[in-house]
Coordinates of C-alpha atoms and ligand atoms in Angstrom, one line a residue:
M327 CA -47.7 127.0 -55.0
I328 CA -48.3 123.6 -56.4
K329 CA -46.2 121.5 -58.7
T330 CA -47.1 118.0 -60.2
L331 CA -45.1 116.0 -62.1
A332 CA -47.1 114.7 -65.6
I333 CA -46.7 112.3 -68.0
E334 CA -48.0 111.6 -71.3
T335 CA -47.5 108.6 -73.4
S336 CA -50.9 108.2 -75.3
C337 CA -49.5 107.8 -78.6
D338 CA -45.4 108.3 -80.0
D339 CA -44.2 110.7 -77.7
T340 CA -42.9 110.0 -74.2
S341 CA -42.9 113.1 -72.7
I342 CA -42.4 113.9 -68.8
G343 CA -42.5 117.5 -67.5
I344 CA -42.7 119.5 -64.1
I345 CA -45.6 122.0 -64.0
S346 CA -46.2 124.7 -61.4
F347 CA -49.4 126.7 -60.7
D348 CA -49.1 130.3 -57.9
G349 CA -53.3 130.1 -58.0
D350 CA -52.9 132.6 -61.3
H351 CA -49.7 131.6 -63.7
F352 CA -49.2 128.2 -65.2
S353 CA -45.1 127.7 -65.7
V354 CA -43.2 124.7 -67.2
D355 CA -40.2 124.1 -65.3
Q356 CA -39.2 121.2 -67.1
L357 CA -40.4 119.5 -70.1
L358 CA -38.4 116.4 -71.9
A359 CA -39.5 114.1 -74.0
Y360 CA -38.2 110.9 -76.5
S361 CA -39.9 111.4 -79.8
Q362 CA -40.8 108.2 -81.5
V363 CA -41.2 110.5 -85.0
P364 CA -37.9 108.6 -86.5
D365 CA -38.8 105.4 -85.5
H366 CA -42.3 105.1 -87.2
Q367 CA -41.4 107.3 -90.1
K368 CA -40.3 104.6 -92.2
Y369 CA -44.1 103.0 -91.9
G370 CA -45.7 106.1 -92.7
G371 CA -47.6 106.3 -89.3
V372 CA -47.7 105.1 -86.2
M373 CA -47.0 101.2 -85.3
P374 CA -49.2 100.7 -82.0
E375 CA -46.9 97.5 -81.1
I376 CA -43.7 99.4 -81.8
A377 CA -45.1 102.7 -79.8
S378 CA -45.5 100.7 -76.7
R379 CA -42.1 98.8 -76.7
L380 CA -40.4 102.1 -77.1
H381 CA -42.3 103.8 -74.6
S382 CA -41.1 101.0 -72.1
E383 CA -37.8 101.4 -73.0
K384 CA -37.8 104.9 -72.7
I385 CA -39.7 106.1 -70.3
L386 CA -37.5 105.5 -67.4
G387 CA -34.5 107.3 -69.4
V388 CA -36.6 110.6 -69.7
L389 CA -37.7 110.3 -65.9
H390 CA -33.9 109.9 -65.2
A391 CA -33.2 113.4 -67.4
V392 CA -35.9 115.3 -65.7
G393 CA -34.3 114.0 -62.2
W394 CA -35.2 111.5 -59.7
G395 CA -34.5 114.0 -56.8
E396 CA -37.4 116.3 -58.6
I397 CA -39.9 113.5 -57.8
E398 CA -39.6 114.4 -53.8
N399 CA -40.5 118.3 -54.4
V400 CA -43.8 117.7 -56.4
D401 CA -47.2 117.5 -54.7
T402 CA -48.5 115.2 -57.1
I403 CA -48.6 113.2 -60.2
S404 CA -50.6 113.5 -63.4
V405 CA -50.6 110.8 -66.1
T406 CA -53.0 110.7 -69.2
T407 CA -55.2 107.5 -68.7
H408 CA -57.4 107.9 -72.1
P409 CA -58.1 108.1 -75.0
G410 CA -55.0 106.8 -76.6
L411 CA -53.4 103.8 -77.7
P412 CA -54.2 101.3 -74.9
G413 CA -50.5 99.6 -75.3
S414 CA -48.7 103.3 -75.1
L415 CA -51.1 104.4 -72.2
V416 CA -50.5 101.6 -70.2
V417 CA -46.8 101.9 -69.7
G418 CA -47.3 106.0 -68.3
K419 CA -50.1 104.6 -66.5
A420 CA -48.0 101.9 -64.9
V421 CA -44.9 104.0 -64.4
G422 CA -47.4 107.1 -62.6
A423 CA -48.8 104.6 -60.1
T424 CA -45.4 103.5 -59.5
L425 CA -44.3 106.9 -58.7
A426 CA -47.6 107.9 -56.7
K427 CA -47.3 105.0 -54.3
R428 CA -43.4 105.0 -54.2
Y429 CA -43.4 108.7 -53.3
N430 CA -46.6 108.9 -51.5
K431 CA -48.2 111.3 -53.7
P432 CA -51.8 111.6 -54.8
L433 CA -52.2 110.2 -58.7
Y434 CA -54.4 112.4 -60.7
E435 CA -55.8 110.8 -64.0
V436 CA -56.0 113.0 -67.1
N437 CA -58.1 113.0 -70.4
H438 CA -55.5 114.0 -73.1
I439 CA -58.2 115.7 -75.1
Y440 CA -58.8 117.9 -71.7
G441 CA -55.0 118.1 -72.0
H442 CA -55.1 119.9 -75.6
I443 CA -57.7 122.3 -74.5
F444 CA -56.2 123.6 -71.5
S445 CA -52.5 123.7 -73.2
L446 CA -54.3 127.2 -73.9
L447 CA -53.5 127.8 -70.4
L448 CA -49.7 127.0 -70.5
E449 CA -47.4 129.9 -69.7
R450 CA -50.2 131.9 -69.3
N451 CA -52.3 133.4 -66.2
K452 CA -55.8 132.0 -65.9
T453 CA -57.2 135.3 -66.1
D454 CA -55.4 135.7 -69.6
I455 CA -58.4 133.6 -71.3
E456 CA -61.6 135.0 -71.1
F457 CA -64.4 132.7 -71.0
P458 CA -67.0 131.3 -72.1
M459 CA -64.5 129.9 -75.2
V460 CA -64.9 127.6 -77.8
V461 CA -62.1 125.6 -78.5
L462 CA -60.9 123.3 -81.6
T463 CA -58.9 120.3 -80.3
A464 CA -57.6 119.4 -84.0
S465 CA -54.4 116.5 -84.0
G466 CA -53.6 113.5 -85.8
G467 CA -56.1 111.2 -83.8
H468 CA -58.7 113.5 -82.9
N469 CA -61.1 116.4 -83.8
D470 CA -63.2 118.1 -81.6
L471 CA -65.2 121.5 -80.9
Y472 CA -65.8 122.1 -77.2
F473 CA -67.5 124.9 -75.2
I474 CA -66.2 125.8 -72.2
T475 CA -67.5 127.7 -69.4
E476 CA -66.3 128.7 -66.0
D477 CA -68.7 129.6 -62.8
Q478 CA -67.2 130.2 -59.7
N479 CA -64.1 128.9 -60.2
K480 CA -64.8 126.0 -61.9
F481 CA -64.6 124.8 -65.6
H482 CA -67.8 122.8 -67.3
I483 CA -66.9 121.3 -70.8
E484 CA -69.3 120.5 -73.7
H485 CA -68.6 118.5 -76.7
L486 CA -70.0 120.3 -79.5
G487 CA -68.4 118.0 -82.4
K488 CA -66.6 115.4 -83.7
T489 CA -64.9 114.2 -86.6
L490 CA -67.0 111.6 -88.3
D491 CA -64.0 110.3 -90.1
D492 CA -60.3 111.2 -90.4
A493 CA -59.1 113.9 -88.0
A494 CA -57.4 117.3 -89.8
G495 CA -53.9 116.0 -89.0
E496 CA -54.5 112.3 -90.1
C497 CA -55.8 114.0 -93.5
F498 CA -52.4 116.1 -93.5
D499 CA -50.5 113.1 -92.9
K500 CA -52.1 111.0 -95.8
V501 CA -52.0 113.7 -98.2
S502 CA -48.3 114.1 -97.6
R503 CA -47.6 110.5 -98.1
M504 CA -49.6 110.5 -101.4
L505 CA -47.5 113.4 -102.6
G506 CA -44.2 111.9 -101.5
G507 CA -43.9 113.7 -98.2
P508 CA -42.8 112.4 -94.9
Y509 CA -44.7 111.4 -91.9
P510 CA -46.3 113.0 -89.6
G511 CA -47.1 115.2 -92.8
G512 CA -48.5 118.6 -91.2
V513 CA -45.1 120.7 -91.5
W514 CA -44.4 119.5 -95.0
I515 CA -47.7 120.1 -96.7
G516 CA -47.0 124.0 -94.8
E517 CA -44.1 124.4 -96.2
M518 CA -45.1 123.0 -99.7
A519 CA -47.8 125.5 -99.4
Q520 CA -46.0 128.6 -98.6
K521 CA -43.6 127.8 -101.8
H522 CA -46.6 128.0 -103.8
K523 CA -48.1 130.9 -102.3
T524 CA -44.6 133.0 -102.7
K525 CA -45.0 132.2 -106.6
L526 CA -48.3 133.2 -106.5
L527 CA -47.4 136.6 -104.8
E528 CA -44.5 136.7 -107.3
Y529 CA -47.2 136.2 -110.4
V530 CA -49.5 138.4 -109.0
E531 CA -46.5 141.3 -108.9
C532 CA -45.5 140.8 -112.3
N533 CA -48.9 140.9 -113.6
K534 CA -48.8 137.2 -114.9
C535 CA -52.1 136.0 -113.5
D536 CA -53.0 134.5 -116.9
I537 CA -50.5 131.9 -116.9
L538 CA -52.3 130.4 -114.0
D539 CA -54.4 127.6 -114.5
N540 CA -56.2 126.9 -111.3
A541 CA -56.3 123.1 -112.5
V542 CA -56.3 122.1 -108.6
S543 CA -59.2 122.9 -106.3
F544 CA -61.3 121.1 -103.8
K545 CA -64.6 121.1 -102.6
R546 CA -64.8 122.2 -98.7
I547 CA -67.2 119.8 -96.7
F548 CA -69.2 121.3 -94.0
L549 CA -71.8 118.8 -93.6
A550 CA -75.4 119.9 -92.7
K551 CA -75.2 123.7 -92.3
E552 CA -75.8 123.9 -88.1
S553 CA -73.4 121.0 -87.7
F554 CA -70.6 121.0 -85.9
D555 CA -69.0 117.8 -86.8
F556 CA -66.2 117.3 -89.4
S557 CA -65.7 115.2 -92.1
F558 CA -62.4 115.0 -93.8
S559 CA -61.8 111.7 -95.3
G560 CA -63.3 113.2 -98.4
M561 CA -61.2 115.9 -98.8
K562 CA -58.4 113.2 -98.8
S563 CA -60.2 111.3 -101.7
Q564 CA -60.2 114.5 -103.6
V565 CA -56.7 114.6 -103.6
S566 CA -56.4 110.8 -104.4
I567 CA -59.1 110.9 -107.4
L568 CA -57.0 114.2 -108.6
L569 CA -53.9 112.1 -108.6
K570 CA -55.4 109.2 -110.6
N571 CA -56.7 111.2 -113.1
F572 CA -53.1 113.2 -113.6
E573 CA -51.6 109.5 -113.8
Q574 CA -54.2 108.6 -116.4
Q575 CA -53.5 111.8 -118.4
N576 CA -49.8 111.3 -118.0
I577 CA -49.5 114.6 -116.0
A578 CA -46.3 114.3 -114.4
L579 CA -46.2 115.0 -110.6
T580 CA -43.7 118.2 -110.7
E581 CA -42.4 119.7 -107.8
D582 CA -44.8 122.8 -109.0
L583 CA -47.6 120.7 -109.1
I584 CA -47.2 118.8 -105.5
C585 CA -46.5 122.7 -104.0
E586 CA -50.1 123.7 -105.9
I587 CA -51.9 120.8 -104.4
A588 CA -50.5 120.8 -101.1
Y589 CA -51.4 125.1 -100.9
E590 CA -55.1 124.1 -101.9
F591 CA -55.6 121.1 -99.9
Q592 CA -54.1 123.1 -96.8
E593 CA -56.7 126.1 -98.0
S594 CA -59.5 123.8 -97.9
V595 CA -58.8 121.9 -94.4
V596 CA -58.0 125.3 -92.8
E597 CA -61.4 127.1 -94.0
V598 CA -63.7 124.2 -92.7
L599 CA -61.9 124.5 -89.3
A600 CA -61.5 128.3 -88.8
K601 CA -65.3 128.6 -89.9
K602 CA -66.9 125.7 -88.0
L603 CA -64.6 127.2 -85.0
A604 CA -66.3 130.9 -85.6
R605 CA -69.5 129.6 -86.4
A606 CA -69.8 127.9 -82.7
G607 CA -68.2 130.9 -81.3
L608 CA -71.1 133.0 -82.6
K609 CA -73.5 130.6 -81.6
Y610 CA -72.7 129.8 -78.0
G611 CA -71.5 133.6 -77.2
A612 CA -68.0 132.6 -76.6
K613 CA -65.8 135.5 -75.7
T614 CA -62.5 133.8 -76.9
L615 CA -61.6 131.1 -79.4
G616 CA -59.0 128.3 -79.1
I617 CA -57.3 126.4 -81.2
S618 CA -55.1 123.7 -79.8
G619 CA -53.9 120.2 -80.9
G620 CA -51.2 119.5 -83.4
V621 CA -52.9 121.5 -86.2
S622 CA -53.0 124.5 -84.3
A623 CA -49.1 124.5 -85.5
N624 CA -50.3 125.3 -88.6
D625 CA -49.5 128.9 -89.8
R626 CA -51.9 129.3 -92.1
L627 CA -54.6 128.1 -90.1
W628 CA -53.7 131.0 -87.3
E629 CA -53.8 133.6 -90.3
Y630 CA -56.9 132.3 -91.6
A631 CA -59.0 132.2 -88.4
N632 CA -57.4 135.9 -87.6
G633 CA -59.0 137.2 -90.8
L634 CA -62.0 135.5 -90.3
I635 CA -62.8 137.3 -87.1
K636 CA -62.4 140.5 -88.7
H637 CA -65.0 139.6 -91.2
K638 CA -68.1 141.6 -90.9
N639 CA -70.1 138.6 -89.7
Y640 CA -67.7 138.6 -86.6
I641 CA -66.1 141.8 -85.8
N642 CA -68.6 142.9 -83.6
L643 CA -68.4 140.0 -81.4
N644 CA -64.6 140.9 -80.5
F645 CA -63.7 137.3 -80.5
S646 CA -59.9 137.0 -79.1
L647 CA -58.3 134.3 -80.8
V648 CA -56.0 131.8 -78.7
K649 CA -53.5 129.1 -79.4
P650 CA -50.5 127.4 -77.3
T651 CA -48.0 129.9 -76.1
K652 CA -45.3 127.7 -78.2
K653 CA -45.5 125.2 -81.1
I654 CA -44.2 122.3 -78.6
Y655 CA -47.4 122.8 -76.7
S656 CA -49.6 122.3 -79.6
T657 CA -48.1 118.9 -80.6
D658 CA -48.3 115.9 -77.6
N659 CA -46.6 116.7 -74.5
A660 CA -46.6 116.4 -70.8
A661 CA -47.2 119.8 -69.8
M662 CA -50.5 120.1 -71.0
I663 CA -51.6 117.3 -69.2
G664 CA -49.9 118.7 -65.8
V665 CA -52.4 121.6 -66.3
V666 CA -55.4 119.6 -66.1
G667 CA -53.9 117.5 -63.0
I668 CA -53.6 120.8 -61.3
L669 CA -56.9 122.1 -62.2
Q670 CA -58.5 118.8 -60.9
Q671 CA -56.2 118.8 -57.7
E672 CA -57.9 122.2 -57.3
H673 CA -61.0 120.8 -58.0
M674 CA -61.7 123.5 -61.0
L675 CA -62.8 120.5 -63.1
Ligands
LIG1693 O1 -51.5 116.6 -81.4 P1 -50.8 115.6 -82.2 O2 -49.3 116.1 -81.4 O3 -50.8 114.0 -81.5 C1 -52.2 113.7 -81.4 O4 -52.8 114.0 -80.6 O5 -52.8 113.1 -82.6 O6 -50.8 116.1 -83.6 C2 -50.0 115.5 -84.3 C3 -50.7 115.6 -85.7 C4 -50.3 115.2 -86.8 O7 -50.8 114.3 -87.8 C5 -49.4 116.4 -87.6 O8 -49.3 116.3 -88.9 C6 -49.9 117.3 -87.2 O9 -50.6 117.0 -85.8 N1 -49.4 118.5 -87.5 C7 -49.5 119.7 -88.3 C8 -48.9 120.4 -88.1 N2 -47.8 120.2 -86.9 C9 -48.3 119.2 -86.6 N3 -50.5 119.8 -89.2 C10 -50.7 120.9 -89.9 N4 -49.8 121.5 -90.0 C11 -48.7 121.7 -88.3 N5 -47.8 122.9 -88.8
LIG1694 ZN1 -53.2 114.9 -78.8

């Protein structure tokens, strides 16, 4: 059994966890965080200067809550070193390096995005996931597709595509702001979209489809046919243009309309994410498709991707679809950093 104490401070969560691995299963023994979301909410996004200061103020409190005595019992320290906000990363790196020196433990420097990829192993057996796997990591700060192969107990990671502008989560946040919603906006957009869907289902049940005017619809942006890159800023602009048009025409932004826009926007983003994932899986011969990162907490993305892999184009491939076992493992957290630290220690990465 090996244990690591993991630290994640790349953005707006000061998260520390203890993760263990028995050669097969990755367990989360502890996971605690100070979430800065309420501190950034009034600015509508993460303020790097404030994030860095709060990490410095809170990290020892989080460590204290985990328990100083626990540090003696772990084998290694794992810490996010890149990518992320430099002023935030430096706090975790300094604390991680200090603990490693003070307690004489090896220090593993972890790539945050690799953390999202291998968050899929949290509270799973390593053999629960069949490789090769294509993974979509969709968050507020990044949006990528990776092809992961395993050979003789070693993982190989190939980068297939990235966002050319905004990440999907960033777009959820910006559209939420345009519609008067909170930061971060992903969960709120999902809730508004669900309200619209419930209404749609009621109309269908009552045979009242004729009263739906379909005033709102957004173009899906796939870029070139074979491209695994993403572009979401155009999606955001479509919402902005629509809102300007409504304003010019004196159309009030009622709650019903907000819900309809949220629904159509979510449908467009989810369709692009899921189709690119499935197409990459098809092209690269993946056995598993994975979704991770904050946006993987979106229920509609999960539902859509599940429907898609049953479509005639993909059904014979028998893809397994996986996401993190809990929503807290989708968003930024130290547990996923611990998994990568352990894989590095075990020379699996
Ligand atoms: O992975 P994460 O915690 O941080 C980054 O590494 O960026 O992701 C945060 C992002 C935010 O943009 C948030 O709006 C989005 O993930 N998000 C969601 C949902 N939950 C969080 N987006 C869509 N649906 C959700 N349920
Ligand atoms: Zn992240």
